């Protein structure tokens, strides 16, 4: 008996009151919220720091390198040696900075994006291939380097997060739009447009117009203004006019003012892009309000709330935990030891004193005490139901045994009488009818033996000496009505020990009868046997309608189950097979046949098999199949 303590008076008496007290400051929820806020704040600071590093080491240098490559491409196609040398110098300077950033990133590049290392390697290769490209400059060669630069920028887009910069994906689209304008400038650099260059030019115009306006609309408001000044200016209008003329006529119009206009447009776009991306990221403060914001306040307040909640929860929850543990231990004791032991005694036929096993408690105390009382009531109800069921099963088993014994006596007398009549009868038709009655009587004897088997009693039939496997199979087939539908294939020349013959014959007869009953009368049932390394495998295959997966699973469960429910009136034959299988240590399994029917596999272990065949001088124990029916 639990002795009340003085502190019990200060605690709430009901479970509801205790739960309400705990929920006043829910420690788990507050800790989760505080942890989330702390992780979020630390993650924001880390992301901002990492973004600034990536921006300074890779993103900004790659952007500068792409811009310089675009300028070198235009100078190369314009055919201006001085301008081309200046552009090469600028590109080489930017390439050196890019290589330094790539080497600095090293193995950490894979942590930013899985595809980034391969893209950096490709860009690094491009910087080394510039010398070869300059010996024979091509539009496609420079454009491929630009594409590789954008591939690196795209991989870095997810690694750079800054509250001050616009979305990286939007900036990437704007960069591609600027590349389209740069391609237009390069294609018209010599003032001509060949037929092969017309399609790339028109494609660049289409890409530029498709990407530019929607992307500008997605920028932050403070960054959108710089783009609007470029797009609404006269220089961009000049560029669009030339683009429209080329698209409409297919010929290059007058390019007066084109170079200056497109150069200023590209410069304006590059500046606006830098201000919205790399420049804004570089100015970001990882410890500023934009990074920490309300999450920093939540971290401080959450820590105070967690500490206060812990204090209150420990004081209030301590007593509740002790009571819950007592209730849990009692329930586990009932479910894990006392109730299973009582059930085993009931199944063994022993009596159980319900009042001693589960004494009834008075319904007093708080809700936890009432739960304990309810558990005791459940235990008593389970014991009472199990006791009544055991008594019912014991009565049913006794009825089975009594009926089976009486039926066996009459059936044996009937079979003896039929055997005598068969020996005296000479008329073929009457003799055929007697054989049919003999079949029915044999089936009735088997059903009577099934009652004894289900009751746990061994039938009266038995053999001391080994019996040939062929005779065992024939005996099983002879115990069913449609024996002519069963085809027995060649069997191994082995025998079974006499002690298991009766059970094996009965088990096979049950399965063969099921096969003939659930298959069309015009089909045959095949009975095969094979001698394996560790026993005999017998298969019974029918060509019936088969069983679905659920039905097969249920049937195999009944065959393999350790317990047989005598109150289940369906498929009694499977329960008989279960008892016989368990008694002789056989393995039985049903599975689907390739022909659509069912295959019943029976495995007889090696210790029940004899390799020697019975001979004629061994007497009654070596009787042929006809003798097994007697």
Coordinates of C-alpha atoms in Angstrom, one line a residue:
X1 CA 0.0 0.0 0.0
X2 CA 1.3 3.4 -0.9
X3 CA 1.7 5.8 2.0
X4 CA 0.5 9.3 1.3
X5 CA 3.2 12.0 1.6
X6 CA 2.7 15.6 2.8
X7 CA 3.5 16.9 -0.7
X8 CA 0.6 14.9 -2.2
X9 CA -1.8 17.5 -0.8
X10 CA -0.2 20.2 -3.0
X11 CA -0.5 18.1 -6.2
X12 CA -3.6 18.1 -8.3
X13 CA -5.8 15.0 -7.6
X14 CA -7.0 14.3 -11.1
X15 CA -5.2 13.4 -14.3
X16 CA -6.9 16.3 -16.1
X17 CA -5.7 18.8 -13.5
X18 CA -2.1 17.5 -13.8
X19 CA -2.2 17.6 -17.6
X20 CA -3.5 21.2 -17.5
X21 CA -0.7 22.1 -15.1
X22 CA 1.9 20.6 -17.5
X23 CA 0.4 22.4 -20.5
X24 CA 0.7 25.8 -18.9
X25 CA 4.3 25.8 -19.9
X26 CA 4.8 22.8 -22.2
X27 CA 8.5 22.1 -22.0
X28 CA 8.7 19.9 -25.0
X29 CA 7.0 22.4 -27.3
X30 CA 9.0 25.3 -26.0
X31 CA 12.3 23.4 -26.3
X32 CA 11.4 22.5 -29.9
X33 CA 10.4 26.1 -30.7
X34 CA 13.6 27.4 -29.0
X35 CA 15.7 24.8 -30.8
X36 CA 14.1 25.7 -34.1
X37 CA 14.7 29.4 -33.5
X38 CA 18.3 28.8 -32.4
X39 CA 19.1 26.5 -35.4
X40 CA 17.4 28.9 -37.8
X41 CA 19.3 31.8 -36.4
X42 CA 22.6 30.0 -36.5
X43 CA 21.8 28.6 -40.0
X44 CA 21.0 32.1 -41.2
X45 CA 24.3 33.5 -39.9
X46 CA 26.2 30.5 -41.4
X47 CA 24.4 30.8 -44.7
X48 CA 25.1 34.5 -44.9
X49 CA 28.8 34.0 -44.1
X50 CA 29.1 31.2 -46.6
X51 CA 27.3 33.2 -49.2
X52 CA 29.7 36.1 -48.8
X53 CA 32.7 33.8 -49.1
X54 CA 31.3 32.0 -52.2
X55 CA 30.2 35.3 -53.7
X56 CA 33.7 36.8 -53.2
X57 CA 35.7 33.7 -54.3
X58 CA 33.6 32.3 -57.1
X59 CA 30.4 34.0 -58.0
X60 CA 31.8 37.5 -58.6
X61 CA 35.0 36.3 -60.4
X62 CA 33.0 34.0 -62.7
X63 CA 30.7 36.8 -63.5
X64 CA 33.6 39.1 -64.4
X65 CA 35.2 36.3 -66.4
X66 CA 32.0 35.7 -68.4
X67 CA 31.7 39.4 -69.2
X68 CA 35.3 39.7 -70.3
X69 CA 34.9 36.5 -72.5
X70 CA 31.8 38.1 -74.1
X71 CA 33.8 41.3 -74.9
X72 CA 36.7 39.2 -76.3
X73 CA 34.3 37.3 -78.5
X74 CA 33.0 40.6 -80.0
X75 CA 36.5 42.0 -80.5
X76 CA 37.6 38.8 -82.2
X77 CA 34.7 38.8 -84.7
X78 CA 35.1 42.5 -85.3
X79 CA 38.6 42.0 -86.6
X80 CA 40.2 44.8 -84.5
X81 CA 43.7 43.6 -83.5
X82 CA 44.3 46.3 -80.9
X83 CA 40.9 45.8 -79.3
X84 CA 41.3 42.0 -79.4
X85 CA 44.6 42.2 -77.5
X86 CA 43.1 44.5 -74.9
X87 CA 40.2 42.1 -74.5
X88 CA 42.5 39.2 -74.2
X89 CA 44.4 40.9 -71.4
X90 CA 41.2 41.6 -69.5
X91 CA 40.1 38.0 -70.0
X92 CA 43.4 36.6 -68.8
X93 CA 43.3 38.8 -65.7
X94 CA 39.7 37.5 -64.9
X95 CA 40.7 33.9 -65.6
X96 CA 43.6 34.1 -63.1
X97 CA 41.1 35.3 -60.4
X98 CA 38.7 32.5 -61.3
X99 CA 41.4 29.8 -61.1
X100 CA 42.4 31.2 -57.7
X101 CA 38.8 30.9 -56.5
X102 CA 38.5 27.3 -57.9
X103 CA 41.7 26.2 -56.2
X104 CA 40.5 27.8 -52.9
X105 CA 37.1 26.0 -53.1
X106 CA 38.9 22.6 -53.5
X107 CA 37.0 19.7 -52.1
X108 CA 34.3 21.9 -50.4
X109 CA 32.7 22.5 -53.8
X110 CA 30.8 19.2 -53.6
X111 CA 29.2 20.3 -50.4
X112 CA 27.7 23.3 -52.1
X113 CA 26.2 21.4 -55.0
X114 CA 26.8 17.8 -56.3
X115 CA 27.3 19.0 -59.8
X116 CA 29.6 21.9 -59.0
X117 CA 33.0 20.1 -59.0
X118 CA 32.4 18.8 -62.6
X119 CA 31.3 22.3 -63.8
X120 CA 34.3 24.0 -62.1
X121 CA 36.6 21.5 -63.8
X122 CA 35.0 22.3 -67.2
X123 CA 35.5 26.0 -66.6
X124 CA 39.0 25.5 -65.5
X125 CA 39.6 23.6 -68.7
X126 CA 38.2 26.5 -70.7
X127 CA 40.7 28.9 -69.1
X128 CA 43.5 26.6 -70.3
X129 CA 42.0 26.3 -73.8
X130 CA 41.8 30.0 -74.4
X131 CA 45.3 30.0 -76.1
X132 CA 44.2 27.4 -78.6
X133 CA 40.9 29.2 -79.3
X134 CA 42.6 32.5 -79.9
X135 CA 44.7 31.0 -82.8
X136 CA 41.4 30.4 -84.6
X137 CA 38.6 32.3 -82.8
X138 CA 35.0 31.2 -83.4
X139 CA 31.7 32.4 -82.2
X140 CA 30.7 28.9 -80.9
X141 CA 34.0 28.4 -79.1
X142 CA 33.6 31.6 -77.0
X143 CA 29.9 30.9 -76.5
X144 CA 30.7 27.4 -75.1
X145 CA 32.9 29.1 -72.4
X146 CA 30.1 31.5 -71.5
X147 CA 27.7 28.5 -71.1
X148 CA 30.1 26.8 -68.8
X149 CA 30.3 30.0 -66.8
X150 CA 26.5 30.1 -66.5
X151 CA 26.5 26.4 -65.5
X152 CA 28.8 27.3 -62.5
X153 CA 26.6 30.3 -61.6
X154 CA 23.6 28.1 -61.7
X155 CA 25.2 25.5 -59.4
X156 CA 26.1 28.3 -57.0
X157 CA 22.6 29.8 -57.0
X158 CA 21.4 27.5 -54.2
X159 CA 24.5 28.1 -52.0
X160 CA 24.3 31.9 -51.9
X161 CA 21.4 33.3 -49.8
X162 CA 21.3 37.0 -48.9
X163 CA 18.4 39.0 -47.7
X164 CA 19.8 42.1 -49.5
X165 CA 20.2 40.4 -53.0
X166 CA 17.4 39.4 -55.4
X167 CA 16.7 35.8 -56.1
X168 CA 19.7 34.0 -57.6
X169 CA 17.5 32.2 -60.2
X170 CA 16.1 35.5 -61.4
X171 CA 19.6 36.9 -61.7
X172 CA 20.7 33.8 -63.7
X173 CA 17.9 34.5 -66.1
X174 CA 18.9 38.1 -66.4
X175 CA 22.5 37.0 -67.1
X176 CA 21.3 34.7 -69.9
X177 CA 19.3 37.6 -71.3
X178 CA 22.5 39.7 -71.2
X179 CA 24.4 36.9 -73.0
X180 CA 21.8 37.0 -75.7
X181 CA 22.4 40.7 -76.3
X182 CA 26.1 40.1 -76.3
X183 CA 25.7 37.3 -78.9
X184 CA 23.8 39.8 -81.1
X185 CA 26.6 42.3 -80.7
X186 CA 29.2 39.7 -81.7
X187 CA 27.3 38.5 -84.7
X188 CA 26.9 42.0 -86.1
X189 CA 30.5 43.0 -85.0
X190 CA 31.7 43.0 -88.7
X191 CA 28.6 44.8 -89.9
X192 CA 27.5 41.7 -91.8
X193 CA 25.2 38.7 -91.2
X194 CA 25.7 35.6 -93.1
X195 CA 22.9 33.0 -93.7
X196 CA 24.5 30.7 -91.1
X197 CA 24.6 33.6 -88.6
X198 CA 21.0 34.7 -89.2
X199 CA 19.4 31.8 -87.2
X200 CA 21.6 32.3 -84.1
X201 CA 20.9 36.1 -84.2
X202 CA 17.2 35.6 -84.4
X203 CA 17.4 33.0 -81.6
X204 CA 19.3 35.3 -79.4
X205 CA 16.8 38.1 -80.0
X206 CA 14.0 35.7 -79.0
X207 CA 15.8 34.4 -75.9
X208 CA 16.6 37.9 -74.8
X209 CA 13.0 39.2 -75.1
X210 CA 11.5 36.1 -73.5
X211 CA 13.8 36.2 -70.5
X212 CA 14.4 39.9 -69.8
X213 CA 11.0 41.5 -69.0
X214 CA 9.6 38.6 -66.9
X215 CA 12.9 38.4 -64.9
X216 CA 13.0 42.1 -64.3
X217 CA 9.4 41.9 -62.9
X218 CA 10.6 39.3 -60.4
X219 CA 13.4 41.4 -59.0
X220 CA 13.2 43.3 -55.7
X221 CA 11.8 46.8 -56.1
X222 CA 15.1 48.5 -55.2
X223 CA 16.9 46.5 -57.9
X224 CA 14.2 46.8 -60.6
X225 CA 14.7 50.6 -61.1
X226 CA 18.2 50.2 -62.5
X227 CA 16.9 47.7 -65.1
X228 CA 14.0 49.9 -66.0
X229 CA 16.3 52.8 -66.7
X230 CA 18.2 50.6 -69.2
X231 CA 15.1 49.1 -70.8
X232 CA 13.2 52.4 -71.1
X233 CA 16.2 54.3 -72.5
X234 CA 16.9 55.4 -76.0
X235 CA 19.9 53.0 -76.4
X236 CA 17.8 50.0 -75.8
X237 CA 15.2 51.3 -78.2
X238 CA 18.0 51.6 -80.9
X239 CA 19.0 48.0 -80.2
X240 CA 15.4 46.8 -80.6
X241 CA 14.9 48.7 -83.8
X242 CA 17.9 47.0 -85.4
X243 CA 16.7 43.6 -84.1
X244 CA 13.2 44.1 -85.6
X245 CA 14.7 45.1 -89.0
X246 CA 16.9 42.0 -89.1
X247 CA 14.0 39.8 -88.2
X248 CA 11.6 41.4 -90.6
X249 CA 13.8 41.7 -93.7
X250 CA 16.6 39.1 -93.1
X251 CA 19.2 41.7 -94.0
X252 CA 21.4 44.0 -91.9
X253 CA 20.1 47.6 -91.9
X254 CA 22.2 50.7 -91.3
X255 CA 24.2 50.1 -88.1
X256 CA 24.8 53.8 -87.3
X257 CA 24.9 54.1 -83.5
X258 CA 24.5 50.3 -83.1
X259 CA 27.9 49.7 -81.5
X260 CA 27.6 52.5 -79.0
X261 CA 24.0 51.6 -78.2
X262 CA 24.5 47.9 -77.6
X263 CA 27.7 48.5 -75.7
X264 CA 25.9 50.9 -73.3
X265 CA 23.0 48.5 -73.0
X266 CA 25.3 45.7 -72.1
X267 CA 27.2 47.9 -69.6
X268 CA 23.9 49.0 -68.0
X269 CA 22.6 45.4 -67.8
X270 CA 25.9 44.2 -66.3
X271 CA 25.9 47.0 -63.7
X272 CA 22.3 46.4 -62.7
X273 CA 22.9 42.7 -62.5
X274 CA 26.0 43.2 -60.2
X275 CA 24.1 45.7 -58.0
X276 CA 21.2 43.2 -57.6
X277 CA 23.4 40.2 -56.9
X278 CA 27.1 40.1 -56.0
X279 CA 27.4 43.7 -54.8
X280 CA 24.3 43.4 -52.6
X281 CA 25.6 40.1 -51.2
X282 CA 29.0 41.6 -50.5
X283 CA 27.4 44.4 -48.5
X284 CA 25.2 42.1 -46.4
X285 CA 25.8 42.0 -42.6
X286 CA 25.5 38.4 -41.2
X287 CA 24.7 39.8 -37.8
X288 CA 22.3 42.5 -38.9
X289 CA 18.6 42.7 -38.3
X290 CA 17.8 41.3 -41.7
X291 CA 19.7 38.1 -40.9
X292 CA 18.8 37.7 -37.3
X293 CA 15.5 39.5 -37.2
X294 CA 12.8 38.2 -34.9
X295 CA 14.5 34.8 -34.6
X296 CA 17.2 36.3 -32.4
X297 CA 14.6 37.6 -30.0
X298 CA 12.8 34.3 -30.1
X299 CA 16.0 32.5 -29.1
X300 CA 16.4 34.6 -25.9
X301 CA 12.7 34.5 -24.9
X302 CA 12.5 30.8 -25.8
X303 CA 15.5 30.0 -23.5
X304 CA 13.8 31.8 -20.6
X305 CA 10.5 29.9 -21.3
X306 CA 12.3 26.6 -21.5
X307 CA 14.0 27.0 -18.1
X308 CA 10.8 28.1 -16.4
X309 CA 8.8 25.3 -18.0
X310 CA 11.4 22.7 -16.9
X311 CA 11.1 23.9 -13.3
X312 CA 7.4 23.7 -13.2
X313 CA 7.2 20.5 -15.1
X314 CA 9.6 18.7 -12.8
X315 CA 7.6 19.8 -9.7
X316 CA 4.2 18.8 -11.1
X317 CA 5.1 15.9 -13.3
X318 CA 7.2 13.9 -10.8
X319 CA 4.3 12.5 -8.9
X320 CA 2.4 11.8 -12.1
X321 CA 5.3 9.9 -13.5
X322 CA 5.5 7.7 -10.4
X323 CA 1.9 6.8 -10.5
X324 CA 2.0 6.1 -14.3
X325 CA 5.0 3.8 -13.8
X326 CA 3.1 1.9 -11.1
X327 CA 0.1 1.5 -13.4
X328 CA 2.3 0.5 -16.3
X329 CA 4.2 -2.1 -14.3
X330 CA 0.9 -3.6 -13.1
X331 CA -0.4 -3.8 -16.6
X332 CA 2.8 -5.4 -17.9
X333 CA 2.7 -7.9 -15.1
X334 CA -0.8 -8.9 -16.0
X335 CA -0.3 -9.0 -19.8
X336 CA 3.2 -10.5 -19.7
X337 CA 3.0 -13.1 -16.9
X338 CA -0.1 -13.6 -14.9
X339 CA -2.7 -13.7 -17.7
X340 CA -0.6 -15.9 -20.1
X341 CA 0.1 -18.4 -17.3
X342 CA -3.6 -18.6 -16.4
X343 CA -4.4 -19.1 -20.1
X344 CA -1.9 -21.9 -20.4
X345 CA -3.4 -23.6 -17.3
X346 CA -6.8 -23.4 -18.9
X347 CA -5.6 -24.8 -22.2
X348 CA -4.0 -27.7 -20.2
X349 CA -7.4 -28.5 -18.6
X350 CA -6.6 -27.1 -15.2
X351 CA -8.9 -24.9 -13.3
X352 CA -8.3 -21.2 -12.5
X353 CA -9.6 -19.3 -9.5
X354 CA -10.6 -16.0 -11.0
X355 CA -10.9 -14.2 -7.6
X356 CA -7.3 -15.3 -6.7
X357 CA -5.8 -14.4 -10.1
X358 CA -7.5 -11.0 -10.4
X359 CA -9.1 -9.8 -7.1
X360 CA -11.6 -7.0 -7.8
X361 CA -10.7 -3.5 -6.6
X362 CA -13.0 -0.8 -5.4
X363 CA -13.5 2.1 -7.8
X364 CA -11.8 4.9 -5.7
X365 CA -9.0 7.4 -6.2
X366 CA -8.2 9.5 -9.2
X367 CA -8.4 8.6 -12.9
X368 CA -5.2 6.6 -12.8
X369 CA -6.6 4.4 -9.9
X370 CA -9.8 4.0 -11.9
X371 CA -7.8 2.8 -14.9
X372 CA -6.1 0.2 -12.7
X373 CA -9.5 -1.0 -11.6
X374 CA -10.7 -1.2 -15.2
X375 CA -7.6 -3.2 -16.1
X376 CA -8.5 -5.7 -13.4
X377 CA -12.0 -5.9 -14.7
X378 CA -10.7 -6.6 -18.2
X379 CA -8.4 -9.3 -16.8
X380 CA -11.3 -11.0 -15.0
X381 CA -13.5 -10.8 -18.1
X382 CA -10.7 -12.4 -20.2
X383 CA -10.2 -15.2 -17.7
X384 CA -13.9 -15.9 -17.5
X385 CA -14.3 -16.0 -21.2
X386 CA -11.3 -18.3 -21.6
X387 CA -12.5 -20.6 -18.8
X388 CA -15.9 -20.9 -20.5
X389 CA -14.4 -21.5 -23.8
X390 CA -12.1 -24.2 -22.4
X391 CA -15.0 -25.9 -20.8
X392 CA -16.9 -25.7 -24.1
X393 CA -14.0 -27.1 -26.1
X394 CA -13.5 -29.9 -23.5
X395 CA -17.1 -30.8 -23.9
X396 CA -16.9 -30.7 -27.7
X397 CA -13.8 -32.9 -27.6
X398 CA -15.5 -35.4 -25.4
X399 CA -18.5 -35.6 -27.7
X400 CA -16.1 -36.0 -30.7
X401 CA -14.4 -38.9 -29.0
X402 CA -17.6 -40.6 -27.9
X403 CA -19.2 -40.3 -31.4
X404 CA -16.0 -41.4 -33.1
X405 CA -15.5 -44.4 -31.0
X406 CA -19.1 -45.6 -31.5
X407 CA -18.9 -44.9 -35.3
X408 CA -15.6 -46.8 -35.5
X409 CA -17.0 -49.9 -34.0
X410 CA -20.0 -49.9 -36.4
X411 CA -17.8 -49.0 -39.4
X412 CA -15.3 -51.8 -38.7
X413 CA -18.2 -54.3 -38.5
X414 CA -19.7 -52.8 -41.6
X415 CA -16.4 -53.1 -43.5
X416 CA -15.9 -56.7 -42.4
X417 CA -19.4 -57.5 -43.6
X418 CA -18.8 -55.8 -46.9
X419 CA -15.5 -57.7 -47.3
X420 CA -17.3 -61.0 -46.8
X421 CA -20.1 -60.0 -49.3
X422 CA -17.5 -59.0 -51.9
X423 CA -15.8 -62.4 -51.6
X424 CA -19.1 -64.2 -52.1
X425 CA -20.6 -62.0 -54.8
X426 CA -20.1 -63.1 -58.4
X427 CA -22.4 -60.8 -60.3
X428 CA -20.3 -57.9 -61.7
X429 CA -23.0 -55.2 -61.3
X430 CA -23.7 -56.2 -57.7
X431 CA -20.0 -56.4 -57.0
X432 CA -19.5 -52.9 -58.3
X433 CA -22.2 -51.6 -56.0
X434 CA -20.6 -53.3 -53.1
X435 CA -17.3 -51.7 -53.9
X436 CA -19.0 -48.3 -54.0
X437 CA -20.6 -48.9 -50.6
X438 CA -17.1 -50.1 -49.4
X439 CA -15.7 -46.7 -50.6
X440 CA -18.4 -44.8 -48.7
X441 CA -17.8 -46.8 -45.5
X442 CA -14.0 -46.2 -45.8
X443 CA -14.6 -42.5 -46.1
X444 CA -16.9 -42.6 -43.1
X445 CA -14.2 -44.4 -41.1
X446 CA -11.7 -41.7 -42.1
X447 CA -14.1 -39.0 -41.0
X448 CA -14.6 -40.8 -37.7
X449 CA -10.8 -41.0 -37.3
X450 CA -10.7 -37.2 -38.0
X451 CA -12.8 -36.6 -35.0
X452 CA -10.4 -38.6 -32.8
X453 CA -7.4 -36.7 -34.3
X454 CA -9.0 -33.3 -33.6
X455 CA -9.6 -34.4 -30.0
X456 CA -5.9 -35.3 -29.7
X457 CA -6.3 -39.1 -29.6
X458 CA -4.5 -41.4 -32.0
X459 CA -6.8 -43.6 -34.2
X460 CA -6.8 -47.4 -33.7
X461 CA -5.1 -48.3 -37.0
X462 CA -1.4 -48.9 -37.1
X463 CA 1.5 -51.0 -38.5
X464 CA 4.7 -52.2 -37.0
X465 CA 6.6 -53.0 -40.2
X466 CA 7.6 -50.6 -43.0
X467 CA 5.1 -50.2 -45.8
X468 CA 6.1 -49.5 -49.4
X469 CA 5.5 -45.9 -50.5
X470 CA 3.6 -47.1 -53.5
X471 CA 1.1 -49.0 -51.3
X472 CA 0.8 -45.9 -49.0
X473 CA -0.2 -43.7 -52.0
X474 CA -2.6 -46.3 -53.3
X475 CA -4.2 -46.7 -49.9
X476 CA -4.7 -42.9 -49.6
X477 CA -6.3 -42.8 -53.1
X478 CA -8.5 -45.8 -52.3
X479 CA -10.1 -43.9 -49.4
X480 CA -11.7 -41.3 -51.6
X481 CA -14.8 -41.6 -53.8
X482 CA -13.4 -40.5 -57.2
X483 CA -10.3 -42.7 -57.0
X484 CA -10.4 -43.2 -60.8
X485 CA -9.6 -39.5 -61.4
X486 CA -6.2 -39.8 -59.5
X487 CA -3.1 -40.6 -61.5
X488 CA -0.2 -42.0 -59.5
X489 CA 3.1 -41.4 -61.2
X490 CA 6.2 -43.5 -60.8
X491 CA 7.3 -43.5 -57.1
X492 CA 10.7 -44.1 -55.5
X493 CA 11.3 -47.7 -54.3
X494 CA 11.3 -46.8 -50.6
X495 CA 9.1 -47.6 -47.7
X496 CA 7.8 -45.7 -44.7
X497 CA 8.2 -46.8 -41.1
X498 CA 5.0 -48.5 -39.8
X499 CA 4.3 -46.0 -37.0
X500 CA 3.7 -43.2 -39.4
X501 CA 1.8 -45.0 -42.2
X502 CA -1.7 -44.5 -40.8
X503 CA -1.2 -40.8 -40.3
X504 CA 0.4 -40.3 -43.7
X505 CA -2.4 -42.2 -45.5
X506 CA -5.0 -40.1 -43.7
X507 CA -3.2 -36.8 -44.4
X508 CA -2.8 -37.7 -48.1
X509 CA -6.4 -38.8 -48.4
X510 CA -7.6 -35.5 -47.0
X511 CA -5.6 -33.5 -49.5
X512 CA -6.4 -35.8 -52.5
X513 CA -10.1 -35.6 -51.6
X514 CA -9.9 -31.8 -51.5
X515 CA -8.2 -31.8 -54.9
X516 CA -10.9 -34.0 -56.5
X517 CA -13.7 -32.0 -54.8
X518 CA -12.5 -28.6 -56.0
X519 CA -11.6 -29.5 -59.6
X520 CA -13.9 -30.3 -62.6
X521 CA -14.9 -34.0 -62.8
X522 CA -13.4 -34.2 -66.3
X523 CA -9.9 -33.4 -65.0
X524 CA -7.3 -35.6 -63.4
X525 CA -5.4 -35.1 -60.1
X526 CA -1.7 -35.9 -60.3
X527 CA 0.1 -37.6 -57.4
X528 CA 3.9 -37.6 -57.6
X529 CA 6.7 -38.5 -55.2
X530 CA 10.4 -37.8 -55.3
X531 CA 13.3 -39.0 -53.1
X532 CA 15.3 -36.0 -52.0
X533 CA 18.5 -35.8 -50.1
X534 CA 16.8 -35.4 -46.7
X535 CA 13.4 -37.0 -47.2
X536 CA 10.5 -37.7 -49.5
X537 CA 8.6 -34.9 -51.3
X538 CA 5.0 -35.8 -52.4
X539 CA 3.0 -33.4 -54.6
X540 CA -0.8 -33.4 -55.2
X541 CA -1.7 -31.2 -58.2
X542 CA -5.2 -30.5 -59.4
X543 CA -6.5 -28.5 -62.4
X544 CA -9.3 -26.7 -60.6
X545 CA -10.2 -23.0 -60.3
X546 CA -7.3 -22.4 -57.9
X547 CA -7.2 -20.1 -54.8
X548 CA -6.3 -16.5 -54.6
X549 CA -3.3 -15.3 -52.6
X550 CA -5.3 -14.5 -49.5
X551 CA -7.1 -17.8 -49.5
X552 CA -3.7 -19.7 -49.9
X553 CA -2.2 -17.7 -47.0
X554 CA -5.2 -18.4 -44.8
X555 CA -5.1 -22.1 -45.6
X556 CA -1.4 -22.4 -44.9
X557 CA -1.9 -20.5 -41.7
X558 CA -4.4 -23.1 -40.6
X559 CA -2.1 -26.0 -41.6
X560 CA 1.0 -24.4 -39.8
X561 CA -0.8 -23.0 -36.7
X562 CA 0.1 -24.3 -33.3
X563 CA -3.5 -24.0 -32.1
X564 CA -6.6 -25.7 -33.6
X565 CA -9.9 -23.9 -33.1
X566 CA -12.5 -26.6 -32.8
X567 CA -15.3 -24.0 -33.1
X568 CA -14.2 -23.1 -36.7
X569 CA -16.5 -25.3 -38.8
X570 CA -14.9 -24.3 -42.1
X571 CA -12.2 -26.5 -43.6
X572 CA -12.0 -29.1 -40.9
X573 CA -9.8 -31.2 -43.2
X574 CA -7.0 -28.6 -42.9
X575 CA -7.1 -28.8 -39.1
X576 CA -6.9 -32.6 -39.4
X577 CA -3.9 -32.1 -41.7
X578 CA -2.4 -29.7 -39.1
X579 CA -2.7 -32.3 -36.3
X580 CA -1.2 -35.1 -38.4
X581 CA 1.6 -32.9 -39.6
X582 CA 2.5 -31.9 -36.1
X583 CA 2.4 -35.4 -34.8
X584 CA 4.7 -36.9 -37.4
X585 CA 7.0 -33.9 -38.0
X586 CA 5.9 -33.4 -41.6
X587 CA 6.0 -30.2 -43.6
X588 CA 2.9 -29.3 -45.6
X589 CA 2.4 -26.3 -47.8
X590 CA -0.2 -25.2 -50.4
X591 CA 0.9 -23.1 -53.4
X592 CA -0.6 -22.0 -56.8
X593 CA 0.0 -24.3 -59.8
X594 CA 1.1 -23.0 -63.2
X595 CA -2.0 -24.7 -64.7
X596 CA -4.3 -22.6 -62.5
X597 CA -5.0 -25.1 -59.8
X598 CA -3.4 -25.8 -56.5
X599 CA -0.4 -27.9 -55.5
X600 CA -0.2 -29.5 -52.1
X601 CA 3.4 -30.3 -51.1
X602 CA 4.1 -32.9 -48.3
X603 CA 7.6 -33.4 -47.1
X604 CA 8.3 -36.6 -45.1
X605 CA 11.7 -36.3 -43.2
X606 CA 14.4 -38.9 -43.7
X607 CA 14.0 -40.6 -40.3
X608 CA 10.5 -41.8 -41.4
X609 CA 11.9 -43.3 -44.6
X610 CA 13.5 -46.7 -45.2
X611 CA 15.5 -47.4 -48.4
X612 CA 14.7 -51.2 -48.3
X613 CA 11.4 -52.4 -49.8
X614 CA 9.2 -54.9 -47.9
X615 CA 9.3 -58.5 -49.0
X616 CA 6.6 -61.1 -49.2
X617 CA 7.8 -63.0 -46.1
X618 CA 7.5 -60.2 -43.7
X619 CA 3.8 -60.9 -42.9
X620 CA 1.0 -58.6 -42.1
X621 CA 3.2 -55.5 -41.7
X622 CA 4.1 -55.6 -45.5
X623 CA 0.5 -55.9 -46.7
X624 CA -0.3 -54.3 -50.1
X625 CA -2.6 -51.4 -50.5
X626 CA -5.7 -53.6 -50.3
X627 CA -4.6 -54.7 -46.9
X628 CA -4.4 -51.1 -45.7
X629 CA -8.1 -50.7 -46.2
X630 CA -8.9 -53.6 -44.0

